[in-house]
PDB file of C-alpha atoms and ligand atoms in Angstrom:
ATOM      1  CA  MET A   9      15.349  20.773   6.862  1.00 91.00           C
ATOM      2  CA  ILE A  10      13.537  21.782   4.404  1.00 97.00           C
ATOM      3  CA  LEU A  11      13.421  19.433   1.041  1.00 98.00           C
ATOM      4  CA  TYR A  12      13.438  20.799  -1.927  1.00 98.00           C
ATOM      5  CA  ILE A  13      12.329  18.658  -4.047  1.00 99.00           C
ATOM      6  CA  ASN A  14      13.200  20.409  -8.149  1.00 98.00           C
ATOM      7  CA  SER A  15      12.557  17.776 -11.356  1.00 98.00           C
ATOM      8  CA  CYS A  16      13.527  21.395 -14.739  1.00 98.00           C
ATOM      9  CA  VAL A  17      15.034  19.803 -16.908  1.00 97.00           C
ATOM     10  CA  ARG A  18      15.946  22.449 -18.376  1.00 98.00           C
ATOM     11  CA  VAL A  19      18.793  25.311 -18.371  1.00 97.00           C
ATOM     12  CA  ASN A  20      18.285  28.892 -16.831  1.00 97.00           C
ATOM     13  CA  SER A  21      14.875  26.876 -15.990  1.00 98.00           C
ATOM     14  CA  ARG A  22      12.137  30.011 -14.691  1.00 98.00           C
ATOM     15  CA  THR A  23      10.297  26.806 -12.446  1.00 98.00           C
ATOM     16  CA  ASP A  24      13.831  27.139 -10.529  1.00 98.00           C
ATOM     17  CA  ARG A  25      14.639  30.459 -10.552  1.00 98.00           C
ATOM     18  CA  LEU A  26      10.968  31.180  -8.579  1.00 97.00           C
ATOM     19  CA  ALA A  27      11.068  27.997  -6.836  1.00 97.00           C
ATOM     20  CA  ARG A  28      14.698  28.918  -4.992  1.00 97.00           C
ATOM     21  CA  ALA A  29      12.967  33.108  -3.790  1.00 96.00           C
ATOM     22  CA  VAL A  30      10.804  30.473  -2.615  1.00 95.00           C
ATOM     23  CA  LEU A  31      13.604  29.191  -0.254  1.00 96.00           C
ATOM     24  CA  ASP A  32      14.641  32.072   0.619  1.00 94.00           C
ATOM     25  CA  ILE A  33      12.276  32.762   2.628  1.00 91.00           C
ATOM     26  CA  MET A  34      11.224  29.327   3.882  1.00 93.00           C
ATOM     27  CA  GLY A  35      15.101  28.854   5.130  1.00 93.00           C
ATOM     28  CA  GLU A  36      17.762  26.597   4.737  1.00 96.00           C
ATOM     29  CA  TYR A  37      16.710  23.274   2.701  1.00 98.00           C
ATOM     30  CA  SER A  38      18.541  20.315   1.312  1.00 98.00           C
ATOM     31  CA  GLU A  39      17.594  19.901  -2.857  1.00 98.00           C
ATOM     32  CA  LEU A  40      17.475  16.551  -4.424  1.00 98.00           C
ATOM     33  CA  TYR A  41      18.063  18.023  -8.094  1.00 98.00           C
ATOM     34  CA  LEU A  42      16.104  14.972  -9.889  1.00 98.00           C
ATOM     35  CA  PRO A  43      17.683  14.839 -13.402  1.00 98.00           C
ATOM     36  CA  ASP A  44      20.494  13.988 -11.287  1.00 98.00           C
ATOM     37  CA  GLU A  45      19.561  11.416  -9.637  1.00 97.00           C
ATOM     38  CA  ASN A  46      19.306   7.667 -11.329  1.00 94.00           C
ATOM     39  CA  ILE A  47      15.288   6.901 -10.732  1.00 97.00           C
ATOM     40  CA  LYS A  48      14.352   4.907 -13.189  1.00 97.00           C
ATOM     41  CA  PRO A  49       9.807   3.477 -13.045  1.00 98.00           C
ATOM     42  CA  LEU A  50      10.106   0.876 -11.203  1.00 98.00           C
ATOM     43  CA  SER A  51      10.418  -2.696 -13.288  1.00 98.00           C
ATOM     44  CA  ARG A  52       9.047  -6.225 -13.192  1.00 98.00           C
ATOM     45  CA  ASP A  53      12.591  -7.492 -10.764  1.00 98.00           C
ATOM     46  CA  VAL A  54      12.743  -4.659  -8.459  1.00 98.00           C
ATOM     47  CA  LEU A  55       8.640  -4.113  -8.064  1.00 98.00           C
ATOM     48  CA  GLU A  56       8.975  -7.896  -6.972  1.00 98.00           C
ATOM     49  CA  ARG A  57      11.789  -7.731  -4.788  1.00 98.00           C
ATOM     50  CA  ARG A  58      10.304  -3.967  -3.536  1.00 98.00           C
ATOM     51  CA  THR A  59       6.816  -5.788  -2.793  1.00 98.00           C
ATOM     52  CA  ASN A  60       8.820  -8.911  -1.337  1.00 98.00           C
ATOM     53  CA  LEU A  61      10.542  -6.319   1.120  1.00 98.00           C
ATOM     54  CA  LEU A  62       7.331  -4.024   2.047  1.00 97.00           C
ATOM     55  CA  ALA A  63       5.599  -7.406   2.742  1.00 96.00           C
ATOM     56  CA  ALA A  64       8.094  -8.944   5.123  1.00 97.00           C
ATOM     57  CA  GLY A  65       8.185  -4.715   7.324  1.00 96.00           C
ATOM     58  CA  ASP A  66      12.207  -4.692   6.232  1.00 97.00           C
ATOM     59  CA  THR A  67      13.544  -1.222   4.213  1.00 97.00           C
ATOM     60  CA  THR A  68      16.508  -0.589   5.319  1.00 98.00           C
ATOM     61  CA  ASP A  69      17.720  -0.948   1.527  1.00 98.00           C
ATOM     62  CA  THR A  70      19.007   1.392  -0.317  1.00 97.00           C
ATOM     63  CA  MET A  71      15.999   1.534  -2.460  1.00 97.00           C
ATOM     64  CA  PHE A  72      13.871   2.994   0.317  1.00 98.00           C
ATOM     65  CA  ARG A  73      16.288   6.382   0.311  1.00 98.00           C
ATOM     66  CA  TYR A  74      14.144   8.457  -1.596  1.00 98.00           C
ATOM     67  CA  ALA A  75      10.572   6.862   0.072  1.00 98.00           C
ATOM     68  CA  HIS A  76      12.736   7.377   3.544  1.00 98.00           C
ATOM     69  CA  GLN A  77      14.069  11.222   3.027  1.00 98.00           C
ATOM     70  CA  PHE A  78      10.387  11.986   1.843  1.00 98.00           C
ATOM     71  CA  ALA A  79       9.045  10.835   4.904  1.00 98.00           C
ATOM     72  CA  ASN A  80      11.096  12.253   7.642  1.00 98.00           C
ATOM     73  CA  ALA A  81      11.764  15.964   5.817  1.00 98.00           C
ATOM     74  CA  GLU A  82      10.330  18.524   8.138  1.00 97.00           C
ATOM     75  CA  SER A  83       9.401  20.821   4.755  1.00 97.00           C
ATOM     76  CA  ILE A  84       8.416  19.735   0.415  1.00 98.00           C
ATOM     77  CA  VAL A  85       9.453  21.818  -1.774  1.00 98.00           C
ATOM     78  CA  ILE A  86       8.812  20.775  -5.110  1.00 98.00           C
ATOM     79  CA  SER A  87       9.303  22.938  -8.388  1.00 98.00           C
ATOM     80  CA  ALA A  88       7.614  21.266 -12.138  1.00 98.00           C
ATOM     81  CA  PRO A  89       7.281  23.505 -15.076  1.00 98.00           C
ATOM     82  CA  PHE A  90       3.887  22.677 -16.078  1.00 98.00           C
ATOM     83  CA  TRP A  91       4.844  20.205 -19.083  1.00 98.00           C
ATOM     84  CA  ASP A  92       1.511  18.403 -20.884  1.00 98.00           C
ATOM     85  CA  GLY A  93      -1.203  19.101 -18.487  1.00 98.00           C
ATOM     86  CA  SER A  94       0.720  17.854 -15.880  1.00 98.00           C
ATOM     87  CA  PHE A  95       4.478  18.364 -14.853  1.00 98.00           C
ATOM     88  CA  PRO A  96       7.575  16.109 -16.399  1.00 98.00           C
ATOM     89  CA  SER A  97       7.193  12.523 -16.288  1.00 98.00           C
ATOM     90  CA  LEU A  98      10.862  11.778 -13.778  1.00 98.00           C
ATOM     91  CA  LEU A  99       8.814  13.677 -11.210  1.00 98.00           C
ATOM     92  CA  LYS A 100       5.464  11.091 -10.956  1.00 98.00           C
ATOM     93  CA  VAL A 101       8.179   8.572 -11.241  1.00 98.00           C
ATOM     94  CA  TYR A 102      10.457   9.705  -7.814  1.00 98.00           C
ATOM     95  CA  ILE A 103       6.260   8.933  -6.565  1.00 98.00           C
ATOM     96  CA  GLU A 104       6.293   5.918  -7.745  1.00 98.00           C
ATOM     97  CA  ASN A 105       9.209   5.208  -6.083  1.00 98.00           C
ATOM     98  CA  ILE A 106       9.324   6.884  -3.174  1.00 98.00           C
ATOM     99  CA  TYR A 107       5.828   5.904  -2.863  1.00 98.00           C
ATOM    100  CA  ALA A 108       6.016   2.696  -0.082  1.00 98.00           C
ATOM    101  CA  VAL A 109       3.456   1.505   1.743  1.00 97.00           C
ATOM    102  CA  GLY A 110       5.001   1.163   5.463  1.00 97.00           C
ATOM    103  CA  ILE A 111       7.194   4.627   4.692  1.00 98.00           C
ATOM    104  CA  VAL A 112       4.669   7.334   3.638  1.00 98.00           C
ATOM    105  CA  SER A 113       1.562   5.735   4.248  1.00 98.00           C
ATOM    106  CA  ARG A 114      -0.071   2.748   5.046  1.00 97.00           C
ATOM    107  CA  TYR A 115      -2.978   1.316   4.424  1.00 97.00           C
ATOM    108  CA  ASP A 116      -6.933   1.352   7.568  1.00 97.00           C
ATOM    109  CA  GLU A 117      -9.050  -2.036   8.521  1.00 97.00           C
ATOM    110  CA  ASN A 118     -10.598  -0.130   5.515  1.00 97.00           C
ATOM    111  CA  GLY A 119      -8.058   0.505   3.138  1.00 96.00           C
ATOM    112  CA  ASN A 120      -7.974   3.495   3.623  1.00 97.00           C
ATOM    113  CA  PRO A 121      -4.972   6.019   3.765  1.00 97.00           C
ATOM    114  CA  ILE A 122      -3.552   7.119   6.337  1.00 98.00           C
ATOM    115  CA  GLY A 123      -0.205   9.009   6.186  1.00 98.00           C
ATOM    116  CA  MET A 124       3.160   9.171   7.600  1.00 98.00           C
ATOM    117  CA  CYS A 125       5.022  11.578   6.633  1.00 98.00           C
ATOM    118  CA  ARG A 126       6.447  13.796   9.035  1.00 98.00           C
ATOM    119  CA  ALA A 127       6.051  17.174   6.473  1.00 98.00           C
ATOM    120  CA  ASN A 128       4.034  19.618   8.036  1.00 96.00           C
ATOM    121  CA  GLU A 129       3.426  21.711   4.532  1.00 96.00           C
ATOM    122  CA  LEU A 130       4.430  21.150   1.128  1.00 97.00           C
ATOM    123  CA  VAL A 131       4.633  23.783  -1.529  1.00 96.00           C
ATOM    124  CA  TYR A 132       4.327  23.228  -5.059  1.00 97.00           C
ATOM    125  CA  VAL A 133       6.014  25.863  -7.351  1.00 97.00           C
ATOM    126  CA  THR A 134       5.348  25.725 -11.230  1.00 97.00           C
ATOM    127  CA  THR A 135       5.804  28.262 -14.111  1.00 98.00           C
ATOM    128  CA  ALA A 136       3.421  27.545 -17.299  1.00 98.00           C
ATOM    129  CA  GLY A 137       3.709  28.696 -21.015  1.00 98.00           C
ATOM    130  CA  GLY A 138       0.556  29.311 -21.568  1.00 98.00           C
ATOM    131  CA  LYS A 139      -2.474  29.234 -18.664  1.00 97.00           C
ATOM    132  CA  PHE A 140      -1.975  27.155 -16.378  1.00 97.00           C
ATOM    133  CA  ILE A 141      -4.454  23.703 -15.473  1.00 97.00           C
ATOM    134  CA  PRO A 142      -4.276  22.466 -12.064  1.00 97.00           C
ATOM    135  CA  ASP A 143      -6.520  19.237 -12.730  1.00 97.00           C
ATOM    136  CA  PHE A 144      -3.265  16.518 -13.488  1.00 97.00           C
ATOM    137  CA  SER A 145      -0.319  18.731 -11.948  1.00 97.00           C
ATOM    138  CA  TYR A 146      -0.695  20.958  -8.731  1.00 97.00           C
ATOM    139  CA  ASN A 147      -3.880  19.059  -8.163  1.00 98.00           C
ATOM    140  CA  TYR A 148      -3.038  15.629  -7.967  1.00 98.00           C
ATOM    141  CA  ILE A 149       0.345  16.713  -5.703  1.00 98.00           C
ATOM    142  CA  LYS A 150      -2.316  17.504  -3.529  1.00 97.00           C
ATOM    143  CA  ALA A 151      -4.064  14.640  -3.447  1.00 98.00           C
ATOM    144  CA  ILE A 152      -1.947  12.554  -2.276  1.00 98.00           C
ATOM    145  CA  ALA A 153       0.263  14.950  -0.701  1.00 98.00           C
ATOM    146  CA  GLU A 154      -2.558  14.985   1.732  1.00 98.00           C
ATOM    147  CA  ASN A 155      -5.045  12.200   1.671  1.00 98.00           C
ATOM    148  CA  CYS A 156      -2.166   9.877   1.194  1.00 98.00           C
ATOM    149  CA  PHE A 157       1.070  10.968   2.610  1.00 98.00           C
ATOM    150  CA  GLY A 158      -0.694  13.269   6.042  1.00 98.00           C
ATOM    151  CA  ILE A 159       0.469  16.426   4.660  1.00 98.00           C
ATOM    152  CA  LYS A 160      -1.556  18.728   6.589  1.00 95.00           C
ATOM    153  CA  LYS A 161      -1.284  21.717   4.647  1.00 95.00           C
ATOM    154  CA  THR A 162      -0.366  22.072   0.800  1.00 95.00           C
ATOM    155  CA  TRP A 163       0.324  25.560  -1.314  1.00 94.00           C
ATOM    156  CA  LEU A 164       0.422  26.456  -5.501  1.00 95.00           C
ATOM    157  CA  ILE A 165       3.452  29.287  -6.239  1.00 95.00           C
ATOM    158  CA  MET A 166       2.114  29.935  -9.823  1.00 96.00           C
ATOM    159  CA  ALA A 167       3.431  32.009 -12.685  1.00 97.00           C
ATOM    160  CA  GLU A 168       1.534  31.532 -15.340  1.00 97.00           C
ATOM    161  CA  MET A 169       1.950  33.284 -19.704  1.00 97.00           C
ATOM    162  CA  LEU A 170       5.006  33.026 -19.853  1.00 98.00           C
ATOM    163  CA  ASP A 171       5.671  31.837 -23.502  1.00 98.00           C
ATOM    164  CA  ILE A 172       2.342  33.499 -24.477  1.00 98.00           C
ATOM    165  CA  ASP A 173       2.610  36.734 -27.364  1.00 98.00           C
ATOM    166  CA  GLY A 174       2.328  39.899 -26.306  1.00 98.00           C
ATOM    167  CA  PHE A 175       2.633  38.990 -22.882  1.00 98.00           C
ATOM    168  CA  ASP A 176       6.072  39.755 -21.383  1.00 98.00           C
ATOM    169  CA  GLY A 177       7.014  36.979 -19.543  1.00 97.00           C
ATOM    170  CA  GLU A 178      10.596  38.156 -17.252  1.00 98.00           C
ATOM    171  CA  LYS A 179       8.030  40.577 -15.986  1.00 97.00           C
ATOM    172  CA  ILE A 180       5.230  38.611 -15.204  1.00 97.00           C
ATOM    173  CA  LEU A 181       8.126  35.804 -13.311  1.00 97.00           C
ATOM    174  CA  GLN A 182       9.344  38.606 -11.608  1.00 96.00           C
ATOM    175  CA  GLY A 183       6.083  40.409 -10.141  1.00 95.00           C
ATOM    176  CA  THR A 184       5.301  36.471  -8.996  1.00 95.00           C
ATOM    177  CA  ILE A 185       8.294  36.932  -7.475  1.00 95.00           C
ATOM    178  CA  ASN A 186       7.854  40.739  -5.640  1.00 93.00           C
ATOM    179  CA  GLY A 187       4.692  39.471  -4.421  1.00 91.00           C
ATOM    180  CA  LEU A 188       6.629  36.085  -2.434  1.00 89.00           C
ATOM    181  CA  TYR A 189       8.585  39.420  -1.073  1.00 74.00           C
ATOM    182  CA  HIS A 190       6.376  42.151  -0.349  1.00 65.00           C
ATOM    183  CA  SER A 191       4.650  38.926   1.933  1.00 58.00           C
ATOM    184  CA  SER A 192       5.883  38.152   5.516  1.00 49.00           C
ATOM    185  CA  ARG A 193       4.463  34.334   4.458  1.00 48.00           C
ATOM    186  CA  ILE A 194       4.270  32.007   1.562  1.00 54.00           C
ATOM    187  CA  VAL A 195       0.386  32.840   0.627  1.00 50.00           C
ATOM    188  CA  GLU A 196      -2.063  30.552  -2.858  1.00 49.00           C
ATOM    189  CA  PRO A 197      -2.349  32.611  -5.543  1.00 44.00           C
TER     190      PRO A 197
HETATM  191  C1  LIG B 213       7.678  19.686 -22.214  1.00 58.95           C
HETATM  192  C2  LIG B 213       6.542  21.159 -22.135  1.00 58.95           C
HETATM  193  C3  LIG B 213       5.971  20.415 -22.319  1.00 58.95           C
HETATM  194  C4  LIG B 213       5.417  21.970 -22.370  1.00 58.95           C
HETATM  195  N1  LIG B 213       3.375  21.650 -21.382  1.00 58.95           N
HETATM  196  C5  LIG B 213       2.865  22.262 -21.894  1.00 58.95           C
HETATM  197  C6  LIG B 213       1.742  22.831 -21.543  1.00 58.95           C
HETATM  198  O1  LIG B 213       0.847  21.943 -21.775  1.00 58.95           O
HETATM  199  N2  LIG B 213       0.923  24.008 -20.776  1.00 58.95           N
HETATM  200  C7  LIG B 213       1.220  25.764 -21.305  1.00 58.95           C
HETATM  201  O2  LIG B 213       1.383  26.466 -21.121  1.00 58.95           O
HETATM  202  N3  LIG B 213       3.544  25.580 -21.630  1.00 58.95           N
HETATM  203  C8  LIG B 213       3.077  24.639 -21.303  1.00 58.95           C
HETATM  204  N4  LIG B 213       4.815  24.276 -21.870  1.00 58.95           N
HETATM  205  C9  LIG B 213       5.708  24.995 -21.973  1.00 58.95           C
HETATM  206  C10 LIG B 213       6.213  25.848 -20.214  1.00 58.95           C
HETATM  207  O3  LIG B 213       5.563  25.376 -18.601  1.00 58.95           O
HETATM  208  C11 LIG B 213       6.385  26.702 -20.032  1.00 58.95           C
HETATM  209  O4  LIG B 213       7.911  27.184 -20.355  1.00 58.95           O
HETATM  210  C12 LIG B 213       7.555  27.040 -18.754  1.00 58.95           C
HETATM  211  O5  LIG B 213       7.697  28.285 -17.061  1.00 58.95           O
HETATM  212  C13 LIG B 213       8.776  25.813 -18.607  1.00 58.95           C
HETATM  213  O6  LIG B 213       9.532  26.340 -16.769  1.00 58.95           O
HETATM  214  P1  LIG B 213      10.693  26.325 -17.074  1.00 58.95           P
HETATM  215  O7  LIG B 213      11.591  26.864 -18.091  1.00 58.95           O
HETATM  216  O8  LIG B 213      11.324  26.347 -15.817  1.00 58.95           O
HETATM  217  O9  LIG B 213      11.802  24.860 -18.012  1.00 58.95           O
HETATM  218  C14 LIG B 213       5.633  22.842 -22.772  1.00 58.95           C
HETATM  219  C15 LIG B 213       7.436  22.888 -22.039  1.00 58.95           C
HETATM  220  C16 LIG B 213       7.973  21.595 -22.958  1.00 58.95           C
HETATM  221  C17 LIG B 213       9.108  22.329 -22.635  1.00 58.95           C
END
């Protein structure tokens, strides 16, 4: 099953629209709509409890449900608008919560992360008001997905310049969606 991690907060989000067009091609999915989840930054108490549980090899606590869901997904699609040169902090908080050593990743004897996730691919879908800059958005997700979680391939699907005067955002978005349908498989732009 595909896990769709939706971090789009805005009503009528264009990023979500683009992601659903991608998902239409990919197949059946189950959605995790982050704004509706009670996901919080790790507090002192939660972190201490989590550290103790992981040290004891106990990953049955409900706090690890998102990590298990992520680790077991066959494919992953993340939608995240381009915010402040990156993505919504909600997505970072989600990553902080799922990145449990012993569930999504472990370390080898040299301190290198070894991925423990089942997914072969992760598709990152984004839209940007101006020019999209991947440095602290897609490139970060790609780095942890491939280097830490063991996900073999990461794709970027992106529409940019949607809010710039003189550019027709709706036309750009629709063009990107049409481009997906013209392709028999998802290709990196
Ligand atoms: C809080 C916030 C921060 C943003 N930061 C940037 C930015 O750094 N660069 C940029 O090009 N667009 C930025 N934008 C514009 C969005 O990337 C653009 O409108 C995007 O298409 C929104 O996607 P959505 O329709 O899925 O919400 C920002 C928008 C918001 C609301």
